[in-house]
């Protein structure tokens, strides 16, 4: 969570570290809820947050950082690709009653 001098939340992200069975039990980091206030987009805050998260994943021994992004968020897809992420999987969800 990033807040402004007046205490308003202007950006968030959630990091979850997951042990895995794949990749010989390697740990991975799931990156979620990446949000930057629309008025602050384009100033490097989101990029700095992602770079910090990737570095933190490495410090904690993760070998992979993964995230999902809604199919309709094409600007977000380009943002992640500029930071070195590559599309690798199709995702599926099941909404429970």
PDB file of C-alpha atoms in Angstrom:
ATOM      1  CA  UNK A   1       0.000   0.000   0.000  1.00  0.00           C
ATOM      2  CA  UNK A   2       1.293   3.445  -0.907  1.00  0.00           C
ATOM      3  CA  UNK A   3      -0.195   6.507   0.673  1.00  0.00           C
ATOM      4  CA  UNK A   4       0.063  10.178  -0.150  1.00  0.00           C
ATOM      5  CA  UNK A   5       1.249  12.886   2.247  1.00  0.00           C
ATOM      6  CA  UNK A   6      -2.374  13.495   3.251  1.00  0.00           C
ATOM      7  CA  UNK A   7      -2.825   9.808   4.131  1.00  0.00           C
ATOM      8  CA  UNK A   8      -4.938   8.763   1.138  1.00  0.00           C
ATOM      9  CA  UNK A   9      -4.184   5.330  -0.327  1.00  0.00           C
ATOM     10  CA  UNK A  10      -2.970   5.891  -3.899  1.00  0.00           C
ATOM     11  CA  UNK A  11      -1.600   2.452  -4.818  1.00  0.00           C
ATOM     12  CA  UNK A  12      -1.827  -1.163  -3.698  1.00  0.00           C
ATOM     13  CA  UNK A  13      -0.465  -4.595  -4.499  1.00  0.00           C
ATOM     14  CA  UNK A  14      -0.582  -7.952  -2.774  1.00  0.00           C
ATOM     15  CA  UNK A  15       2.328 -10.403  -2.730  1.00  0.00           C
ATOM     16  CA  UNK A  16       1.685 -14.035  -1.839  1.00  0.00           C
ATOM     17  CA  UNK A  17       4.538 -16.527  -1.648  1.00  0.00           C
ATOM     18  CA  UNK A  18       3.569 -20.048  -2.671  1.00  0.00           C
ATOM     19  CA  UNK A  19       5.478 -23.290  -2.287  1.00  0.00           C
ATOM     20  CA  UNK A  20       5.096 -25.378  -5.383  1.00  0.00           C
ATOM     21  CA  UNK A  21       5.212 -28.934  -6.595  1.00  0.00           C
ATOM     22  CA  UNK A  22       6.228 -27.813 -10.075  1.00  0.00           C
ATOM     23  CA  UNK A  23       9.781 -26.763 -10.850  1.00  0.00           C
ATOM     24  CA  UNK A  24      11.135 -29.186  -8.242  1.00  0.00           C
ATOM     25  CA  UNK A  25       9.275 -27.559  -5.381  1.00  0.00           C
ATOM     26  CA  UNK A  26      10.381 -24.047  -6.225  1.00  0.00           C
ATOM     27  CA  UNK A  27       8.702 -21.147  -4.501  1.00  0.00           C
ATOM     28  CA  UNK A  28       6.821 -18.632  -6.605  1.00  0.00           C
ATOM     29  CA  UNK A  29       5.305 -15.275  -5.862  1.00  0.00           C
ATOM     30  CA  UNK A  30       1.750 -14.433  -6.900  1.00  0.00           C
ATOM     31  CA  UNK A  31       1.273 -10.719  -7.543  1.00  0.00           C
ATOM     32  CA  UNK A  32      -2.304  -9.454  -7.203  1.00  0.00           C
ATOM     33  CA  UNK A  33      -4.413  -6.345  -6.678  1.00  0.00           C
ATOM     34  CA  UNK A  34      -1.968  -4.041  -8.458  1.00  0.00           C
ATOM     35  CA  UNK A  35      -3.745  -0.708  -8.495  1.00  0.00           C
ATOM     36  CA  UNK A  36      -2.515   2.867  -8.933  1.00  0.00           C
ATOM     37  CA  UNK A  37      -4.815   5.867  -8.626  1.00  0.00           C
ATOM     38  CA  UNK A  38      -5.729   6.941 -12.145  1.00  0.00           C
ATOM     39  CA  UNK A  39      -4.499  10.495 -11.519  1.00  0.00           C
ATOM     40  CA  UNK A  40      -1.017   9.158 -10.709  1.00  0.00           C
ATOM     41  CA  UNK A  41      -0.596   6.717 -13.586  1.00  0.00           C
ATOM     42  CA  UNK A  42       2.267   7.366 -15.968  1.00  0.00           C
ATOM     43  CA  UNK A  43       4.651   8.816 -13.383  1.00  0.00           C
ATOM     44  CA  UNK A  44       6.618   5.608 -12.695  1.00  0.00           C
ATOM     45  CA  UNK A  45       4.959   4.628  -9.421  1.00  0.00           C
ATOM     46  CA  UNK A  46       3.504   1.369 -10.757  1.00  0.00           C
ATOM     47  CA  UNK A  47       6.797   0.399 -12.401  1.00  0.00           C
ATOM     48  CA  UNK A  48       8.695   1.111  -9.192  1.00  0.00           C
ATOM     49  CA  UNK A  49       6.230  -1.011  -7.216  1.00  0.00           C
ATOM     50  CA  UNK A  50       6.585  -3.963  -9.599  1.00  0.00           C
ATOM     51  CA  UNK A  51      10.390  -3.705  -9.662  1.00  0.00           C
ATOM     52  CA  UNK A  52      10.393  -3.698  -5.847  1.00  0.00           C
ATOM     53  CA  UNK A  53       8.071  -6.730  -5.754  1.00  0.00           C
ATOM     54  CA  UNK A  54      10.244  -8.675  -8.214  1.00  0.00           C
ATOM     55  CA  UNK A  55      13.367  -7.860  -6.192  1.00  0.00           C
ATOM     56  CA  UNK A  56      11.585  -8.907  -2.991  1.00  0.00           C
ATOM     57  CA  UNK A  57      10.595 -12.200  -4.620  1.00  0.00           C
ATOM     58  CA  UNK A  58      14.240 -12.847  -5.438  1.00  0.00           C
ATOM     59  CA  UNK A  59      15.360 -11.930  -1.917  1.00  0.00           C
ATOM     60  CA  UNK A  60      12.869 -14.439  -0.524  1.00  0.00           C
ATOM     61  CA  UNK A  61      14.034 -17.223  -2.826  1.00  0.00           C
ATOM     62  CA  UNK A  62      11.203 -17.286  -5.346  1.00  0.00           C
ATOM     63  CA  UNK A  63      12.162 -18.441  -8.828  1.00  0.00           C
ATOM     64  CA  UNK A  64       9.062 -17.144 -10.572  1.00  0.00           C
ATOM     65  CA  UNK A  65       6.716 -14.170 -10.300  1.00  0.00           C
ATOM     66  CA  UNK A  66       3.253 -14.753 -11.699  1.00  0.00           C
ATOM     67  CA  UNK A  67       0.178 -12.601 -12.061  1.00  0.00           C
ATOM     68  CA  UNK A  68      -3.152 -12.595 -13.812  1.00  0.00           C
ATOM     69  CA  UNK A  69      -4.804  -9.713 -15.594  1.00  0.00           C
ATOM     70  CA  UNK A  70      -8.337  -9.499 -16.937  1.00  0.00           C
ATOM     71  CA  UNK A  71      -8.516 -10.123 -20.692  1.00  0.00           C
ATOM     72  CA  UNK A  72     -10.034  -6.679 -21.239  1.00  0.00           C
ATOM     73  CA  UNK A  73      -7.205  -4.738 -19.543  1.00  0.00           C
ATOM     74  CA  UNK A  74      -4.999  -4.298 -22.597  1.00  0.00           C
ATOM     75  CA  UNK A  75      -3.196  -1.261 -21.169  1.00  0.00           C
ATOM     76  CA  UNK A  76      -2.269  -3.336 -18.121  1.00  0.00           C
ATOM     77  CA  UNK A  77      -1.020  -6.144 -20.371  1.00  0.00           C
ATOM     78  CA  UNK A  78       1.279  -3.724 -22.195  1.00  0.00           C
ATOM     79  CA  UNK A  79       2.464  -2.344 -18.836  1.00  0.00           C
ATOM     80  CA  UNK A  80       3.426  -5.821 -17.586  1.00  0.00           C
ATOM     81  CA  UNK A  81       5.093  -6.725 -20.883  1.00  0.00           C
ATOM     82  CA  UNK A  82       7.222  -3.551 -20.729  1.00  0.00           C
ATOM     83  CA  UNK A  83       8.404  -4.773 -17.325  1.00  0.00           C
ATOM     84  CA  UNK A  84       9.497  -8.131 -18.755  1.00  0.00           C
ATOM     85  CA  UNK A  85       6.450 -10.302 -18.105  1.00  0.00           C
ATOM     86  CA  UNK A  86       5.261 -12.637 -20.866  1.00  0.00           C
ATOM     87  CA  UNK A  87       1.831 -14.156 -21.401  1.00  0.00           C
ATOM     88  CA  UNK A  88       2.123 -17.867 -20.703  1.00  0.00           C
ATOM     89  CA  UNK A  89      -1.224 -19.382 -19.690  1.00  0.00           C
ATOM     90  CA  UNK A  90      -4.963 -19.116 -20.111  1.00  0.00           C
ATOM     91  CA  UNK A  91      -6.759 -18.646 -16.817  1.00  0.00           C
ATOM     92  CA  UNK A  92     -10.060 -20.071 -15.623  1.00  0.00           C
ATOM     93  CA  UNK A  93     -12.336 -19.121 -12.728  1.00  0.00           C
ATOM     94  CA  UNK A  94     -15.344 -20.747 -11.153  1.00  0.00           C
ATOM     95  CA  UNK A  95     -17.661 -18.429  -9.252  1.00  0.00           C
ATOM     96  CA  UNK A  96     -19.279 -20.248  -6.350  1.00  0.00           C
ATOM     97  CA  UNK A  97     -22.908 -19.666  -5.356  1.00  0.00           C
TER      98      UNK A  97
END
